[in-house]
Amino acid sequence: MPELLRLLQEPWPWYVSGPLIGLTVPLLLLLGNRAFGISSNLRHACAILLPDSLKPSLFRHDWRAQSWNLMFAAGLILGGLVAATLMRDPQAAQLSGAAVQSLGALGVTVQPGLLPAELTDLSRPGTWGLLILSGLLVGFGTRYAGGCTSGHAITGLSTLQLPSLIATASFFAGGILSANLLLPLFLR
């Protein structure tokens, strides 16, 4: 058992983990005719939680037919909790010297964990601004593009859809702009 835990805690090479992730979606499509996407679970959650009298037409659908997707999202959350508690790496993230210097110029210190404390400190107004703006941009972009990054980048690209290529390129461009322009503004 310790060997298995050690294997799961170590980073896997790209040529193992990449194909495992990349082949999951086509297998879901081929074996079960099921399209992968996480943002649709928010629609299912609204369909479950909102009373019928308050539901707009978007949320009036048979969410039980998509319960497998809800279980998938629950598994992601459970897997994240297991990874964060049982498989936590006590070492600081391994970054290049240039990345550490660049983060230091923004006032971010590299420490153990995945998120810098400067981005999770809710006593800072910049953190609230970053969370609100990020939520609005991601929410709007997801709805405007007709799906989230995982749906477009994994399912859409694996089925060779041009709108998914455009959406994925836009998500990446937005990430680059946010990391280089917006993040420095909020961390000041």
GROMACS .gro file of C-alpha atoms in nm:
model
  188
    1MET     CA    1   0.000   0.000   0.000
    2PRO     CA    2   0.279   0.254   0.071
    3GLU     CA    3   0.415   0.194  -0.279
    4LEU     CA    4   0.076   0.277  -0.433
    5LEU     CA    5   0.046   0.593  -0.225
    6ARG     CA    6   0.400   0.698  -0.324
    7LEU     CA    7   0.315   0.632  -0.692
    8LEU     CA    8   0.003   0.850  -0.665
    9GLN     CA    9   0.188   1.131  -0.486
   10GLU     CA   10   0.467   1.162  -0.739
   11PRO     CA   11   0.416   1.360  -1.060
   12TRP     CA   12   0.344   1.139  -1.358
   13PRO     CA   13   0.523   1.198  -1.685
   14TRP     CA   14   0.327   1.381  -1.951
   15TYR     CA   15   0.331   1.082  -2.184
   16VAL     CA   16   0.133   0.879  -1.926
   17SER     CA   17  -0.106   1.132  -1.775
   18GLY     CA   18  -0.177   1.316  -2.103
   19PRO     CA   19  -0.308   1.014  -2.292
   20LEU     CA   20  -0.505   0.898  -1.987
   21ILE     CA   21  -0.684   1.231  -1.969
   22GLY     CA   22  -0.712   1.264  -2.347
   23LEU     CA   23  -0.859   0.917  -2.399
   24THR     CA   24  -1.124   0.952  -2.129
   25VAL     CA   25  -1.344   1.183  -2.334
   26PRO     CA   26  -1.350   0.981  -2.655
   27LEU     CA   27  -1.422   0.671  -2.446
   28LEU     CA   28  -1.716   0.846  -2.280
   29LEU     CA   29  -1.843   0.947  -2.622
   30LEU     CA   30  -1.793   0.604  -2.780
   31LEU     CA   31  -1.909   0.382  -2.494
   32GLY     CA   32  -2.192   0.584  -2.349
   33ASN     CA   33  -2.264   0.865  -2.596
   34ARG     CA   34  -2.196   1.109  -2.314
   35ALA     CA   35  -2.045   1.452  -2.367
   36PHE     CA   36  -1.804   1.569  -2.102
   37GLY     CA   37  -1.847   1.911  -1.943
   38ILE     CA   38  -1.843   2.055  -1.594
   39SER     CA   39  -2.031   2.383  -1.639
   40SER     CA   40  -2.349   2.195  -1.731
   41ASN     CA   41  -2.355   2.071  -1.371
   42LEU     CA   42  -2.438   2.425  -1.259
   43ARG     CA   43  -2.746   2.408  -1.480
   44HIS     CA   44  -2.838   2.070  -1.328
   45ALA     CA   45  -2.787   2.207  -0.976
   46CYS     CA   46  -3.023   2.497  -1.049
   47ALA     CA   47  -3.277   2.251  -1.191
   48ILE     CA   48  -3.254   2.051  -0.869
   49LEU     CA   49  -3.257   2.340  -0.621
   50LEU     CA   50  -3.498   2.596  -0.769
   51PRO     CA   51  -3.869   2.549  -0.704
   52ASP     CA   52  -4.074   2.485  -1.019
   53SER     CA   53  -4.252   2.818  -0.985
   54LEU     CA   54  -3.921   3.010  -1.007
   55LYS     CA   55  -3.746   2.806  -1.277
   56PRO     CA   56  -3.675   2.977  -1.609
   57SER     CA   57  -3.708   2.753  -1.915
   58LEU     CA   58  -3.331   2.690  -1.920
   59PHE     CA   59  -3.362   2.495  -1.593
   60ARG     CA   60  -3.670   2.293  -1.687
   61HIS     CA   61  -3.511   1.971  -1.803
   62ASP     CA   62  -3.466   1.612  -1.688
   63TRP     CA   63  -3.155   1.648  -1.474
   64ARG     CA   64  -3.182   1.284  -1.363
   65ALA     CA   65  -3.075   1.177  -1.712
   66GLN     CA   66  -2.747   1.363  -1.647
   67SER     CA   67  -2.691   1.229  -1.294
   68TRP     CA   68  -2.371   1.058  -1.415
   69ASN     CA   69  -2.224   1.404  -1.481
   70LEU     CA   70  -2.321   1.517  -1.132
   71MET     CA   71  -2.148   1.209  -0.989
   72PHE     CA   72  -1.841   1.290  -1.199
   73ALA     CA   73  -1.831   1.643  -1.053
   74ALA     CA   74  -1.878   1.505  -0.702
   75GLY     CA   75  -1.586   1.269  -0.768
   76LEU     CA   76  -1.371   1.564  -0.874
   77ILE     CA   77  -1.452   1.743  -0.549
   78LEU     CA   78  -1.386   1.433  -0.342
   79GLY     CA   79  -1.061   1.368  -0.530
   80GLY     CA   80  -0.953   1.727  -0.467
   81LEU     CA   81  -1.022   1.690  -0.095
   82VAL     CA   82  -0.828   1.362  -0.079
   83ALA     CA   83  -0.536   1.514  -0.271
   84ALA     CA   84  -0.534   1.827  -0.052
   85THR     CA   85  -0.544   1.638   0.277
   86LEU     CA   86  -0.382   1.298   0.229
   87MET     CA   87  -0.142   1.370  -0.055
   88ARG     CA   88  -0.029   1.721   0.031
   89ASP     CA   89   0.329   1.800  -0.061
   90PRO     CA   90   0.500   1.985   0.226
   91GLN     CA   91   0.754   2.137  -0.013
   92ALA     CA   92   0.707   2.469  -0.185
   93ALA     CA   93   0.611   2.455  -0.552
   94GLN     CA   94   0.915   2.397  -0.775
   95LEU     CA   95   0.943   2.710  -0.986
   96SER     CA   96   1.222   2.852  -1.197
   97GLY     CA   97   1.431   3.135  -1.059
   98ALA     CA   98   1.274   3.375  -1.310
   99ALA     CA   99   0.922   3.280  -1.194
  100VAL     CA  100   1.013   3.329  -0.826
  101GLN     CA  101   1.167   3.668  -0.911
  102SER     CA  102   0.862   3.770  -1.116
  103LEU     CA  103   0.626   3.668  -0.835
  104GLY     CA  104   0.843   3.846  -0.581
  105ALA     CA  105   0.813   4.167  -0.785
  106LEU     CA  106   0.435   4.134  -0.745
  107GLY     CA  107   0.470   4.086  -0.369
  108VAL     CA  108   0.391   3.712  -0.379
  109THR     CA  109   0.606   3.476  -0.172
  110VAL     CA  110   0.647   3.115  -0.283
  111GLN     CA  111   0.548   2.877  -0.003
  112PRO     CA  112   0.412   2.522   0.034
  113GLY     CA  113   0.072   2.475  -0.126
  114LEU     CA  114  -0.081   2.559  -0.458
  115LEU     CA  115  -0.223   2.907  -0.393
  116PRO     CA  116  -0.022   3.198  -0.259
  117ALA     CA  117  -0.162   3.346   0.061
  118GLU     CA  118  -0.173   3.686  -0.112
  119LEU     CA  119  -0.446   3.554  -0.343
  120THR     CA  120  -0.658   3.400  -0.067
  121ASP     CA  121  -0.638   3.674   0.197
  122LEU     CA  122  -0.998   3.796   0.214
  123SER     CA  123  -0.902   4.097   0.426
  124ARG     CA  124  -0.745   4.258   0.117
  125PRO     CA  125  -0.981   4.454  -0.112
  126GLY     CA  126  -0.777   4.345  -0.414
  127THR     CA  127  -0.859   3.980  -0.339
  128TRP     CA  128  -1.232   4.059  -0.338
  129GLY     CA  129  -1.197   4.253  -0.662
  130LEU     CA  130  -1.005   3.964  -0.821
  131LEU     CA  131  -1.267   3.709  -0.708
  132ILE     CA  132  -1.563   3.917  -0.826
  133LEU     CA  133  -1.410   4.010  -1.162
  134SER     CA  134  -1.289   3.654  -1.220
  135GLY     CA  135  -1.631   3.511  -1.137
  136LEU     CA  136  -1.805   3.752  -1.372
  137LEU     CA  137  -1.560   3.691  -1.657
  138VAL     CA  138  -1.567   3.312  -1.618
  139GLY     CA  139  -1.945   3.304  -1.577
  140PHE     CA  140  -2.007   3.529  -1.875
  141GLY     CA  141  -1.747   3.355  -2.090
  142THR     CA  142  -1.885   3.013  -2.007
  143ARG     CA  143  -2.238   3.113  -2.097
  144TYR     CA  144  -2.135   3.310  -2.406
  145ALA     CA  145  -1.915   3.028  -2.538
  146GLY     CA  146  -2.178   2.764  -2.466
  147GLY     CA  147  -1.957   2.569  -2.228
  148CYS     CA  148  -1.654   2.583  -2.007
  149THR     CA  149  -1.289   2.524  -2.084
  150SER     CA  150  -1.312   2.153  -2.011
  151GLY     CA  151  -1.610   2.106  -2.239
  152HIS     CA  152  -1.461   2.297  -2.529
  153ALA     CA  153  -1.096   2.205  -2.491
  154ILE     CA  154  -1.154   1.837  -2.426
  155THR     CA  155  -1.482   1.737  -2.586
  156GLY     CA  156  -1.504   2.001  -2.857
  157LEU     CA  157  -1.146   1.965  -2.977
  158SER     CA  158  -1.159   1.585  -2.967
  159THR     CA  159  -1.458   1.601  -3.203
  160LEU     CA  160  -1.282   1.862  -3.424
  161GLN     CA  161  -1.530   2.148  -3.375
  162LEU     CA  162  -1.409   2.488  -3.497
  163PRO     CA  163  -1.614   2.689  -3.240
  164SER     CA  164  -1.439   2.492  -2.964
  165LEU     CA  165  -1.100   2.577  -3.110
  166ILE     CA  166  -1.196   2.947  -3.113
  167ALA     CA  167  -1.334   2.926  -2.756
  168THR     CA  168  -1.025   2.744  -2.629
  169ALA     CA  169  -0.790   2.994  -2.792
  170SER     CA  170  -0.996   3.275  -2.635
  171PHE     CA  171  -0.975   3.111  -2.291
  172PHE     CA  172  -0.598   3.086  -2.324
  173ALA     CA  173  -0.567   3.446  -2.444
  174GLY     CA  174  -0.782   3.561  -2.153
  175GLY     CA  175  -0.561   3.369  -1.912
  176ILE     CA  176  -0.245   3.522  -2.052
  177LEU     CA  177  -0.395   3.873  -2.034
  178SER     CA  178  -0.521   3.816  -1.681
  179ALA     CA  179  -0.189   3.680  -1.556
  180ASN     CA  180   0.013   3.958  -1.713
  181LEU     CA  181  -0.216   4.262  -1.684
  182LEU     CA  182  -0.495   4.207  -1.429
  183LEU     CA  183  -0.309   4.010  -1.162
  184PRO     CA  184  -0.040   4.276  -1.112
  185LEU     CA  185  -0.315   4.539  -1.073
  186PHE     CA  186  -0.495   4.343  -0.802
  187LEU     CA  187  -0.181   4.253  -0.610
  188ARG     CA  188  -0.066   4.612  -0.569
   0.00000   0.00000   0.00000
